[in-house]
XYZ file of C-alpha atoms in Angstrom:
732
model
C 4.120 -10.563 -25.752
C 6.220 -13.735 -25.716
C 7.227 -14.641 -22.169
C 8.718 -17.957 -23.231
C 11.193 -16.881 -25.904
C 14.601 -18.625 -25.724
C 13.737 -20.693 -22.644
C 15.126 -24.200 -22.304
C 12.687 -27.049 -21.443
C 13.482 -27.087 -17.725
C 13.135 -23.304 -17.414
C 9.779 -23.455 -19.211
C 8.652 -26.238 -16.884
C 9.696 -24.202 -13.827
C 7.795 -21.141 -15.042
C 4.532 -22.825 -16.065
C 4.176 -25.505 -13.376
C 0.777 -25.682 -11.694
C 2.081 -27.303 -8.505
C 1.266 -25.528 -5.234
C 4.708 -26.191 -3.739
C 7.698 -25.867 -6.051
C 11.434 -26.211 -5.386
C 13.699 -25.026 -8.212
C 17.318 -26.142 -7.797
C 19.033 -23.518 -9.926
C 22.715 -24.069 -10.617
C 25.075 -21.110 -10.879
C 24.447 -19.107 -14.060
C 21.369 -21.155 -14.979
C 19.104 -18.116 -15.325
C 17.367 -18.285 -11.942
C 16.552 -14.558 -11.903
C 14.964 -14.873 -15.322
C 12.949 -17.884 -14.161
C 11.754 -16.062 -11.040
C 10.797 -12.859 -12.833
C 9.135 -14.718 -15.696
C 7.216 -16.795 -13.149
C 5.876 -13.560 -11.625
C 5.005 -12.211 -15.080
C 3.323 -15.552 -15.878
C 1.157 -15.350 -12.737
C 0.144 -11.777 -13.575
C -0.382 -12.188 -17.333
C -1.597 -15.775 -17.748
C -3.360 -16.321 -14.406
C -4.509 -12.751 -13.808
C -3.308 -12.796 -10.200
C -3.694 -9.314 -8.619
C -0.245 -7.753 -8.199
C -0.619 -7.023 -4.489
C -1.357 -10.714 -3.753
C 2.153 -11.803 -4.757
C 5.038 -11.511 -2.270
C 8.654 -12.101 -3.261
C 11.570 -12.379 -0.823
C 15.147 -11.585 -1.867
C 18.340 -11.138 0.164
C 19.315 -7.648 -1.045
C 17.373 -4.521 -1.939
C 19.351 -4.415 -5.187
C 18.074 -7.866 -6.210
C 14.493 -6.845 -5.408
C 14.724 -3.732 -7.584
C 16.329 -5.670 -10.442
C 13.521 -8.234 -10.374
C 10.872 -5.511 -10.291
C 12.509 -3.763 -13.245
C 12.605 -6.986 -15.280
C 8.940 -7.761 -14.630
C 7.942 -4.225 -15.653
C 9.935 -4.583 -18.865
C 8.373 -7.975 -19.665
C 4.833 -6.722 -19.136
C 5.462 -3.172 -20.373
C 4.162 -1.794 -17.060
C 5.338 1.438 -15.470
C 4.757 0.396 -11.884
C 4.415 -3.250 -10.874
C 3.034 -3.402 -7.327
C 4.195 -6.923 -6.525
C 5.709 -6.853 -3.032
C 9.367 -7.628 -3.658
C 11.644 -7.018 -0.693
C 14.142 -8.461 1.764
C 12.829 -10.321 4.820
C 13.823 -7.391 7.037
C 12.047 -4.873 4.812
C 8.894 -6.996 4.837
C 9.112 -7.279 8.617
C 9.460 -3.504 8.916
C 6.350 -3.057 6.747
C 4.340 -5.515 8.841
C 5.441 -3.846 12.076
C 4.610 -0.344 10.812
C 1.059 -1.593 10.573
C 0.668 -3.823 13.622
C 3.427 -3.215 16.196
C 1.057 -1.325 18.499
C -0.084 -4.682 19.949
C 3.434 -5.067 21.385
C 3.412 -1.651 23.031
C 5.422 0.276 20.425
C 4.267 3.125 18.213
C 4.410 2.914 14.435
C 7.072 5.645 14.242
C 9.746 3.310 15.669
C 13.380 3.799 14.661
C 15.551 0.918 13.417
C 19.010 0.586 14.963
C 21.788 -0.860 12.840
C 24.590 -3.017 14.261
C 26.715 -0.044 15.311
C 23.803 1.635 17.112
C 22.948 -1.592 18.935
C 26.560 -2.128 19.992
C 26.780 1.457 21.278
C 23.714 0.948 23.475
C 25.030 -2.355 24.865
C 28.392 -0.722 25.619
C 26.665 2.075 27.526
C 24.777 -0.455 29.648
C 27.925 -2.505 30.228
C 29.855 0.570 31.425
C 27.026 1.480 33.809
C 27.326 -2.025 35.278
C 31.021 -1.491 35.981
C 32.651 -3.066 32.915
C 35.133 -1.595 30.446
C 33.592 -0.085 27.311
C 36.005 -1.959 25.020
C 36.758 -4.823 27.392
C 36.420 -8.552 26.743
C 33.203 -8.928 28.733
C 31.493 -6.108 26.831
C 32.640 -7.470 23.482
C 31.457 -10.980 24.405
C 28.117 -9.611 25.629
C 27.526 -7.935 22.246
C 28.268 -11.221 20.442
C 26.119 -13.246 22.865
C 23.098 -10.941 22.578
C 23.397 -10.813 18.782
C 23.590 -14.617 18.485
C 20.606 -15.130 20.812
C 18.448 -12.606 18.990
C 19.245 -14.125 15.595
C 17.784 -17.377 16.976
C 14.631 -15.562 18.089
C 15.298 -16.048 21.820
C 13.710 -13.801 24.458
C 15.864 -12.139 27.145
C 13.128 -12.409 29.774
C 12.528 -16.108 29.115
C 16.180 -17.115 28.716
C 17.375 -19.619 31.327
C 21.045 -19.285 32.257
C 22.763 -22.611 31.675
C 24.801 -24.139 34.539
C 27.643 -24.940 32.122
C 27.190 -22.040 29.692
C 29.475 -19.039 29.158
C 31.560 -17.919 32.151
C 29.706 -14.595 32.350
C 26.407 -15.797 30.923
C 24.316 -14.535 33.868
C 25.786 -11.035 33.435
C 25.262 -11.178 29.661
C 21.568 -11.906 30.208
C 21.201 -8.994 32.661
C 22.795 -6.646 30.118
C 20.498 -8.099 27.453
C 17.376 -7.493 29.565
C 18.337 -3.869 30.168
C 19.107 -3.502 26.449
C 15.575 -4.679 25.606
C 14.044 -2.317 28.185
C 15.865 0.667 26.719
C 15.008 -0.234 23.142
C 11.331 -0.286 24.035
C 11.528 2.909 26.102
C 13.121 4.659 23.102
C 10.586 3.115 20.673
C 13.464 1.519 18.764
C 14.078 -1.900 17.225
C 17.247 -3.622 16.123
C 17.617 -5.686 12.933
C 16.750 -9.017 14.534
C 13.536 -7.521 15.963
C 12.157 -6.868 12.494
C 11.660 -10.588 11.942
C 11.318 -11.918 15.507
C 8.654 -9.357 16.504
C 6.777 -9.963 13.234
C 6.742 -13.663 14.151
C 5.583 -12.832 17.687
C 2.601 -10.885 16.340
C 1.646 -13.585 13.835
C 1.962 -16.365 16.416
C 0.166 -14.664 19.287
C -2.520 -12.624 17.528
C -4.653 -14.936 15.321
C -6.650 -12.074 13.779
C -3.457 -10.331 12.673
C -2.139 -13.586 11.219
C -5.389 -14.241 9.384
C -5.380 -10.685 8.000
C -1.900 -11.113 6.491
C -2.610 -14.626 5.215
C -5.727 -13.397 3.401
C -3.651 -10.768 1.575
C -1.212 -13.274 0.052
C -1.873 -15.991 -2.525
C 1.670 -16.579 -3.818
C 5.023 -16.445 -2.018
C 8.267 -16.674 -4.002
C 11.700 -16.881 -2.353
C 15.038 -16.200 -4.035
C 18.346 -17.648 -2.734
C 16.346 -20.093 -0.626
C 19.494 -21.976 0.390
C 20.468 -18.988 2.566
C 17.194 -18.931 4.512
C 17.496 -19.223 8.299
C 15.052 -20.754 10.756
C 13.385 -17.445 11.700
C 12.856 -16.446 8.062
C 11.390 -19.871 7.298
C 9.064 -19.559 10.298
C 7.893 -16.161 9.020
C 7.181 -17.634 5.579
C 5.101 -20.463 7.026
C 3.131 -18.095 9.296
C 2.151 -16.027 6.255
C 0.681 -19.124 4.587
C -2.671 -20.846 4.878
C -3.719 -24.123 3.255
C -4.250 -22.397 -0.127
C -1.067 -20.313 -0.339
C 1.383 -21.345 -3.064
C 5.075 -21.419 -2.168
C 7.741 -21.241 -4.887
C 11.400 -21.379 -3.805
C 14.552 -21.054 -5.885
C 18.054 -21.821 -4.690
C 21.179 -23.923 -4.977
C 22.356 -26.042 -2.017
C 25.834 -26.004 -3.586
C 25.923 -22.254 -2.906
C 24.993 -22.376 0.788
C 27.786 -20.213 2.231
C 26.166 -18.371 5.123
C 25.614 -21.051 7.793
C 27.978 -19.063 10.040
C 25.309 -16.362 10.262
C 22.348 -18.663 10.631
C 21.515 -20.037 7.162
C 20.175 -23.573 7.471
C 20.984 -25.735 4.447
C 18.570 -28.360 5.738
C 15.627 -26.104 4.870
C 16.096 -26.398 1.103
C 17.376 -29.971 1.302
C 14.319 -31.168 3.274
C 11.708 -28.923 1.659
C 9.886 -31.935 0.231
C 9.422 -33.318 3.769
C 7.757 -30.124 5.028
C 5.156 -29.895 2.260
C 3.157 -32.556 0.448
C 3.458 -33.121 -3.310
C 6.461 -30.848 -3.844
C 7.620 -30.568 -7.454
C 11.410 -30.305 -7.746
C 12.897 -28.936 -10.975
C 16.662 -28.841 -11.528
C 18.232 -26.208 -13.806
C 21.635 -27.405 -15.018
C 22.224 -25.489 -18.248
C 24.645 -22.659 -17.551
C 24.525 -19.418 -19.567
C 27.447 -17.678 -17.897
C 30.680 -19.665 -17.969
C 32.775 -21.593 -20.478
C 33.094 -25.387 -20.487
C 36.557 -25.307 -18.914
C 35.299 -23.254 -15.970
C 32.272 -25.492 -15.453
C 34.374 -28.659 -15.623
C 36.569 -27.355 -12.796
C 33.564 -26.248 -10.728
C 31.733 -29.565 -11.216
C 34.789 -31.633 -10.262
C 35.338 -29.521 -7.181
C 31.798 -29.637 -5.787
C 31.423 -33.368 -6.413
C 33.716 -33.906 -3.411
C 30.815 -32.777 -1.184
C 28.535 -35.532 0.060
C 25.626 -33.478 1.416
C 24.133 -32.110 -1.798
C 21.446 -32.574 -4.440
C 23.170 -34.087 -7.454
C 23.479 -31.918 -10.541
C 26.071 -31.302 -13.243
C 26.317 -27.900 -14.894
C 26.744 -27.834 -18.669
C 26.816 -25.166 -21.344
C 26.239 -24.859 -25.067
C 28.936 -22.183 -25.174
C 32.440 -22.721 -26.529
C 35.083 -24.459 -24.443
C 36.983 -21.214 -23.876
C 40.383 -20.824 -22.212
C 41.689 -23.475 -19.794
C 41.657 -22.556 -16.111
C 45.117 -21.161 -15.385
C 46.890 -21.972 -12.111
C 49.908 -20.042 -10.845
C 52.150 -20.944 -7.896
C 54.346 -18.077 -6.621
C 57.028 -18.122 -3.948
C 55.958 -14.794 -2.411
C 52.837 -12.670 -2.012
C 54.392 -9.839 -4.022
C 55.161 -12.162 -6.947
C 51.652 -13.601 -6.828
C 50.187 -10.089 -6.984
C 52.615 -8.989 -9.705
C 51.717 -12.034 -11.822
C 48.014 -11.136 -11.549
C 48.848 -7.524 -12.458
C 50.798 -8.700 -15.542
C 47.872 -10.889 -16.664
C 45.507 -7.914 -16.401
C 47.874 -5.639 -18.349
C 48.285 -8.342 -20.994
C 44.501 -8.600 -21.362
C 44.227 -4.828 -21.617
C 46.758 -4.798 -24.462
C 45.449 -7.816 -26.349
C 41.688 -8.062 -25.835
C 39.508 -5.728 -27.859
C 36.954 -3.902 -25.741
C 38.596 -4.961 -22.489
C 37.809 -2.858 -19.412
C 39.102 -3.065 -15.849
C 35.464 -3.285 -14.725
C 35.445 -6.795 -16.208
C 38.044 -7.993 -13.665
C 37.402 -9.238 -10.128
C 39.956 -10.516 -7.628
C 38.221 -12.722 -5.071
C 39.698 -13.487 -1.653
C 38.687 -15.564 1.356
C 39.097 -12.665 3.819
C 39.431 -8.865 3.794
C 42.930 -8.791 5.309
C 44.297 -10.393 2.126
C 43.734 -7.211 0.091
C 46.776 -5.384 1.511
C 49.451 -6.607 -0.959
C 47.078 -5.846 -3.852
C 46.395 -2.329 -2.589
C 50.105 -1.655 -2.159
C 50.959 -2.951 -5.644
C 48.075 -1.243 -7.475
C 48.808 2.081 -5.802
C 52.445 1.783 -6.836
C 51.449 0.939 -10.421
C 48.732 3.625 -10.453
C 46.054 1.061 -11.310
C 42.491 2.045 -10.308
C 40.814 -0.442 -7.983
C 37.931 -0.568 -5.536
C 37.429 -2.777 -2.487
C 33.921 -3.880 -1.553
C 32.923 -5.321 1.772
C 34.666 -2.605 3.783
C 33.057 0.509 5.256
C 29.739 1.150 3.529
C 28.371 4.578 2.671
C 25.685 4.555 5.358
C 28.301 3.452 7.907
C 30.686 6.379 7.316
C 31.117 8.673 10.293
C 29.715 11.858 8.802
C 26.779 10.013 7.228
C 25.956 8.314 10.544
C 26.174 11.691 12.303
C 23.715 13.390 9.949
C 21.363 10.380 10.060
C 21.416 10.631 13.874
C 20.386 14.292 13.625
C 17.600 13.309 11.225
C 16.371 10.534 13.530
C 15.852 13.051 16.330
C 13.402 14.888 14.059
C 11.069 11.891 14.190
C 11.898 10.337 17.570
C 12.938 12.378 20.615
C 13.288 9.173 22.663
C 16.275 7.970 20.624
C 19.057 8.153 23.240
C 21.673 6.491 21.033
C 21.303 9.122 18.303
C 21.269 11.915 20.923
C 24.503 10.689 22.534
C 26.131 10.382 19.127
C 25.576 14.022 18.164
C 25.404 15.905 21.443
C 29.069 16.926 21.169
C 29.290 16.988 17.384
C 30.024 19.894 17.299
C 31.120 20.394 20.924
C 28.451 21.739 23.253
C 30.299 21.481 26.560
C 28.707 18.141 27.464
C 31.605 16.403 29.210
C 31.416 13.245 31.338
C 30.090 15.069 34.435
C 27.434 16.955 32.438
C 26.312 13.766 30.685
C 26.140 11.909 33.999
C 23.970 14.691 35.477
C 21.760 14.572 32.393
C 21.314 10.794 32.677
C 20.448 11.023 36.381
C 17.845 13.708 35.643
C 16.424 11.618 32.776
C 16.103 8.576 35.044
C 14.491 10.628 37.833
C 11.931 12.251 35.529
C 11.377 9.155 33.332
C 12.303 11.096 30.204
C 14.646 10.397 27.337
C 17.887 12.410 27.305
C 16.526 14.817 24.682
C 13.209 15.236 26.497
C 15.130 15.982 29.694
C 17.027 18.787 27.954
C 13.745 20.147 26.613
C 11.580 19.930 29.749
C 13.789 19.822 32.864
C 15.336 23.148 33.886
C 17.859 22.350 36.630
C 20.128 19.534 35.452
C 23.468 20.982 36.495
C 24.625 22.329 33.134
C 26.784 25.393 32.499
C 25.261 28.535 31.001
C 27.156 27.929 27.728
C 25.885 24.354 27.466
C 22.316 25.462 28.132
C 22.504 28.092 25.383
C 23.954 25.634 22.869
C 21.370 22.974 23.726
C 18.608 25.567 23.398
C 19.956 26.392 19.930
C 19.883 22.666 19.056
C 16.263 22.329 20.207
C 15.256 25.405 18.189
C 16.951 23.994 15.057
C 15.144 20.657 15.498
C 11.755 22.304 16.092
C 12.228 24.604 13.109
C 13.190 21.765 10.764
C 10.334 19.568 11.991
C 7.799 22.352 11.454
C 9.063 22.965 7.925
C 8.896 19.254 7.085
C 5.263 19.157 8.265
C 4.450 22.358 6.357
C 5.481 20.627 3.125
C 6.003 23.904 1.202
C 9.777 23.813 0.868
C 11.732 21.027 -0.841
C 12.873 18.459 1.709
C 16.536 18.546 0.618
C 16.600 22.331 1.204
C 15.122 21.923 4.691
C 17.634 19.241 5.616
C 20.593 21.176 4.240
C 19.549 24.235 6.308
C 19.078 21.989 9.349
C 22.583 20.515 9.011
C 23.908 24.068 8.743
C 21.982 25.341 11.812
C 23.067 22.511 14.109
C 26.658 23.433 13.241
C 27.693 20.280 11.420
C 29.246 22.026 8.440
C 31.293 24.144 10.882
C 32.309 20.935 12.655
C 33.635 19.514 9.364
C 35.878 22.583 9.039
C 37.639 21.640 12.290
C 39.228 18.643 10.541
C 42.908 19.423 9.955
C 43.116 17.520 6.687
C 41.523 19.623 3.926
C 41.049 16.584 1.704
C 39.158 14.839 4.508
C 37.013 17.957 4.943
C 36.144 17.809 1.257
C 35.273 14.085 1.415
C 33.076 14.549 4.499
C 31.205 17.519 3.032
C 30.743 15.655 -0.263
C 29.339 12.610 1.575
C 26.839 14.797 3.442
C 25.749 16.380 0.146
C 25.451 12.913 -1.447
C 23.250 11.841 1.475
C 20.971 14.861 1.047
C 20.772 14.245 -2.706
C 19.966 10.595 -1.947
C 17.031 11.719 0.222
C 15.853 14.016 -2.580
C 16.039 11.190 -5.142
C 14.256 8.748 -2.814
C 11.350 11.142 -2.299
C 11.214 11.758 -6.046
C 11.137 8.017 -6.792
C 8.594 7.299 -4.045
C 6.321 10.379 -3.784
C 3.954 8.618 -1.371
C 6.787 7.743 1.032
C 7.352 9.552 4.323
C 10.621 10.890 5.695
C 10.572 8.005 8.173
C 10.446 5.613 5.202
C 13.753 7.035 4.004
C 15.391 6.532 7.412
C 14.133 2.946 7.373
C 15.550 2.416 3.885
C 18.948 3.705 5.017
C 18.947 1.326 7.993
C 18.085 -1.683 5.813
C 20.772 -0.943 3.211
C 23.210 -3.824 2.584
C 26.801 -3.947 1.366
C 25.948 -5.510 -2.003
C 23.482 -2.709 -2.741
C 26.498 -0.421 -3.201
C 28.328 -2.510 -5.798
C 28.395 -0.468 -8.976
C 30.299 -0.531 -12.229
C 33.270 1.698 -12.954
C 36.558 1.456 -14.815
C 38.500 -0.116 -11.970
C 39.517 -3.558 -10.762
C 37.173 -4.989 -8.158
C 38.576 -6.637 -5.032
C 36.145 -8.375 -2.695
C 35.628 -11.394 -0.497
C 33.935 -14.417 -2.059
C 30.984 -13.947 0.305
C 30.549 -10.439 -1.071
C 30.730 -11.711 -4.672
C 27.721 -14.010 -4.272
C 25.222 -13.263 -7.053
C 27.713 -11.242 -9.122
C 29.644 -12.193 -12.269
C 32.711 -10.925 -14.147
C 34.417 -11.811 -17.421
C 37.796 -12.387 -15.769
C 38.059 -13.742 -12.231
C 41.190 -14.311 -10.152
C 40.699 -16.470 -7.057
C 43.830 -15.512 -5.120
C 45.558 -16.756 -1.944
C 44.343 -20.323 -2.501
C 46.458 -21.536 0.382
C 45.680 -24.447 2.685
C 44.541 -23.006 5.998
C 43.431 -19.751 4.365
C 41.080 -21.250 1.779
C 39.826 -23.648 3.085
C 39.900 -21.776 6.353
C 41.527 -23.613 9.277
C 39.071 -22.396 11.868
C 36.013 -23.331 9.797
C 37.219 -26.924 9.561
C 38.405 -27.178 13.156
C 35.070 -25.819 14.439
C 32.701 -27.805 12.232
C 34.643 -30.781 10.833
C 33.246 -32.250 7.622
C 30.401 -29.706 7.551
C 32.964 -26.908 7.758
C 35.046 -28.368 4.950
C 31.967 -28.762 2.748
C 30.937 -25.128 3.313
C 34.450 -23.960 2.432
C 34.254 -26.041 -0.756
C 30.875 -24.499 -1.593
C 32.429 -21.078 -1.084
C 35.211 -21.954 -3.536
C 32.579 -23.260 -5.969
C 30.816 -19.895 -5.751
C 34.136 -18.164 -6.499
C 34.787 -20.327 -9.582
C 31.292 -19.802 -10.995
C 31.526 -15.988 -10.875
C 33.751 -16.191 -13.988
C 32.288 -15.824 -17.471
C 35.311 -16.106 -19.793
C 38.492 -16.836 -17.846
C 39.295 -18.199 -14.414
C 42.694 -17.866 -12.724
C 43.724 -19.617 -9.493
C 46.799 -18.367 -7.635
C 48.681 -19.052 -4.404
C 51.906 -18.078 -2.662
C 54.201 -20.244 -0.542
C 55.334 -17.239 1.527
C 55.018 -17.546 5.319
C 51.515 -16.535 6.385
C 51.013 -15.198 9.906
C 47.306 -16.052 9.920
C 48.068 -19.767 9.653
C 51.577 -19.571 11.171
C 53.153 -21.474 8.291
C 54.439 -21.284 4.782
C 51.760 -21.518 2.117
C 50.709 -24.909 0.725
C 48.441 -25.161 -2.292
C 44.791 -25.472 -1.340
C 43.282 -28.937 -1.675
C 40.616 -27.295 -3.867
C 43.090 -26.821 -6.720
C 43.768 -30.554 -6.968
C 40.100 -31.424 -6.444
C 39.123 -29.195 -9.376
C 41.548 -31.119 -11.596
C 43.116 -27.966 -13.025
C 46.576 -26.555 -13.504
C 49.665 -27.192 -15.619
C 50.959 -30.755 -16.113
C 53.444 -30.311 -13.268
C 50.590 -30.168 -10.792
C 50.669 -33.959 -10.860
C 54.039 -33.747 -9.177
C 52.435 -32.075 -6.177
C 51.171 -33.923 -3.144
C 47.346 -33.890 -3.373
C 47.042 -32.627 0.205
C 50.215 -30.646 0.803
C 50.548 -28.915 -2.556
C 54.332 -29.296 -2.154
C 56.682 -31.347 -4.392
C 56.581 -35.065 -3.735
C 59.862 -36.183 -2.158
C 60.656 -39.659 -0.902
C 62.011 -39.380 2.614
C 63.829 -36.264 3.812
C 65.095 -33.618 1.350
C 68.703 -33.904 0.224
C 71.239 -31.209 0.949
C 70.512 -28.161 -1.183
C 66.863 -29.091 -1.736
C 64.188 -26.869 -0.225
C 62.509 -28.453 2.758
C 58.814 -27.874 3.213
C 58.314 -25.622 6.235
C 57.515 -26.947 9.659
C 54.602 -25.223 11.296
C 52.464 -25.401 14.365
C 48.963 -26.723 13.954
C 46.282 -26.079 16.528
C 47.516 -28.726 18.956
C 50.972 -29.950 17.962
C 54.034 -29.327 15.816
C 54.640 -31.848 13.100
C 57.218 -32.780 10.479
C 56.754 -33.062 6.745
C 57.037 -36.380 4.882
C 56.305 -36.277 1.193
C 54.433 -39.578 0.951
C 52.564 -39.450 4.272
C 48.857 -39.952 3.455
C 47.387 -37.375 5.851
C 47.626 -33.628 6.462
C 46.277 -31.337 9.163
C 42.564 -30.521 8.611
C 41.930 -33.670 6.558
C 38.454 -35.075 7.138
C 38.760 -38.740 8.150
C 36.402 -41.499 9.261
C 37.498 -44.088 11.797
C 35.816 -47.470 11.405
C 34.591 -47.495 15.015
C 34.941 -43.907 16.307
C 33.294 -42.227 13.330
C 34.117 -38.964 11.473
C 36.642 -36.399 12.654
C 39.330 -33.865 11.702
C 43.106 -34.431 11.704
C 44.581 -31.911 14.175
C 48.240 -33.004 13.996
C 50.386 -35.560 12.195
C 53.513 -37.455 13.303
C 54.956 -39.133 10.173
C 57.999 -40.606 11.899
C 55.680 -42.521 14.233
C 53.012 -43.170 11.575
C 50.373 -41.642 13.848
C 47.842 -38.847 13.614
C 45.872 -36.879 16.179
C 42.143 -36.654 15.437
C 39.374 -34.559 16.976
C 36.187 -36.546 16.430
C 32.758 -35.008 15.884
C 31.881 -36.182 19.403
C 34.527 -33.765 20.757
C 36.926 -36.542 21.775
C 40.604 -36.148 20.751
C 42.714 -39.260 20.170
C 46.163 -40.118 18.793
C 45.879 -43.138 16.505
C 47.877 -45.222 14.029
C 47.427 -43.884 10.486
C 46.510 -47.161 8.826
C 43.743 -48.253 6.397
C 43.110 -51.015 8.920
C 41.478 -48.421 11.176
C 40.398 -45.646 8.792
C 38.055 -45.838 5.819
C 39.488 -44.795 2.453
C 39.005 -41.115 1.647
């Protein structure tokens, strides 16, 4: 067995280091997955570390399974028992064992985002608010943001100058927490925050988990948030080794809590940290890497590195400026058809079109449908989020947890059982009076004001649930057969037939059958797993876990593309205000611009053989202006020779003074605070990051070329209109 075959010196160093605390800065395409998996194999094979004493954290289930598969192949093992999982999956495992100290039972159900939102909406309506109103929507966002920070509803202090309805949000939040506990349910954030609560408050539990773990390895460490980092540190004692791999230049999730300071300051948190930088790229051509390196070097807050490759130079990065969205899309389509005709072995699966936001897919969908070109969009509605799949999962949850009110309310009228608003209100009153869940109330309370028909149908539902549960416990029949019969008995297949569209009926029935087959396969792959384990797995499923290969063009957001790679990548709609995103820069200033640049860097480095950058000057309603070439195109130093004729900030032709008659004038448009005119040689543009010599850094919010002034919102929050002169502003 040769674990070290074809490794470069830095990879070998990263794999064989004896340091207790290791930070590997792994550039895009530098073989980080190979380094991580070989490190695990090295610990098992060379050091003889017991498998169960190694814990690895990844950010998707798919990545965890890929790493496990690679380690098994390296060591020629059939079943490597290293604990590789996402943070949420690890938290779920810890809670299954120890959550009883918090007053829950180990058979808790995990609510996904939709389930949590449904419960909050119910509470909001009961408190007199509109189900889909602004206050309810803001309450959902507020509660989600607080829980992601690990805050406690019952300890939260309402701020005197906080949100307008903050006091009401907190009351809704408290009731939400009460109902979760009463139903023996957790939401996603609980999986980590309650694990931390146990480890912090119960020393014996913490010591038990620390004694089980000798080595912790973390993938994509740049995307770690404060709660995840706290969990890692609580699992460690003075002897635990911590090995982290990541790339600060690919930190693109700060908007959902990722803290780039964690990887940047890792050497301050632990003594004698060894930092190893992987710069040799095995994915992209030299032209692609040159563009990516030039682009990311405009960021100041980073660990310096410069990707290089031993591969051939390849094709130059191709830039295309179109005057309309349809022409931009058609140009991309023509490039793909040309590749199909001229490149041996070409497949549509090798092509990805990356976009800053989901709404930008529409012109591509319209064009590809017209041309009969197969495509698939990722980042939209996931399998486990589809209506019929959610319905059947709700039915399955009731088999293991009769306190699950959210699942009960979802399916009680699917199919219809005569439970209208009045009947449901009577049921809720009876449940509150008897201190039962809604399902338990139906089972145990006789007089709850229901019609004879409703009572009969609910009795049939209870019988179907009891019958299925008994068969599952009996363990004589195959689980997929039991579940299929259960879905039939509760009337769900008959419900599907009520859909008017026959094609939709077929899709829904197929999705239910796929779900049942998925359960069958899961139990086959994990014979020791319980049915509850499957429900947990479905709840923890992520969007990237569903990305699969097929002979179609892939369209996805850049965020979704993280960790993936394709031979031919088109980064489309590279328009100022779209990419970089206006709001990101206006909200976070220089930090926002740097994250947008990192996102573009991620997009560039998904490409193996060819990279195409495109934009359209058509009016864009999202930014309320005509399109201007993204600053990232100029910063990457790519494009045809004529790109030099474009203003480095505007992306429009350089013109001295006002355009002459017959020449196209660059469009006026409204920025966030003011309307401004275009002047070809004016040195500033809206969203430029500037630094005043006395007032500090800020963002240009409007420009007034005729008066040689700009409006700037400084990082302090102050907005000022100032003379645009080098006398006052530092050079960019």
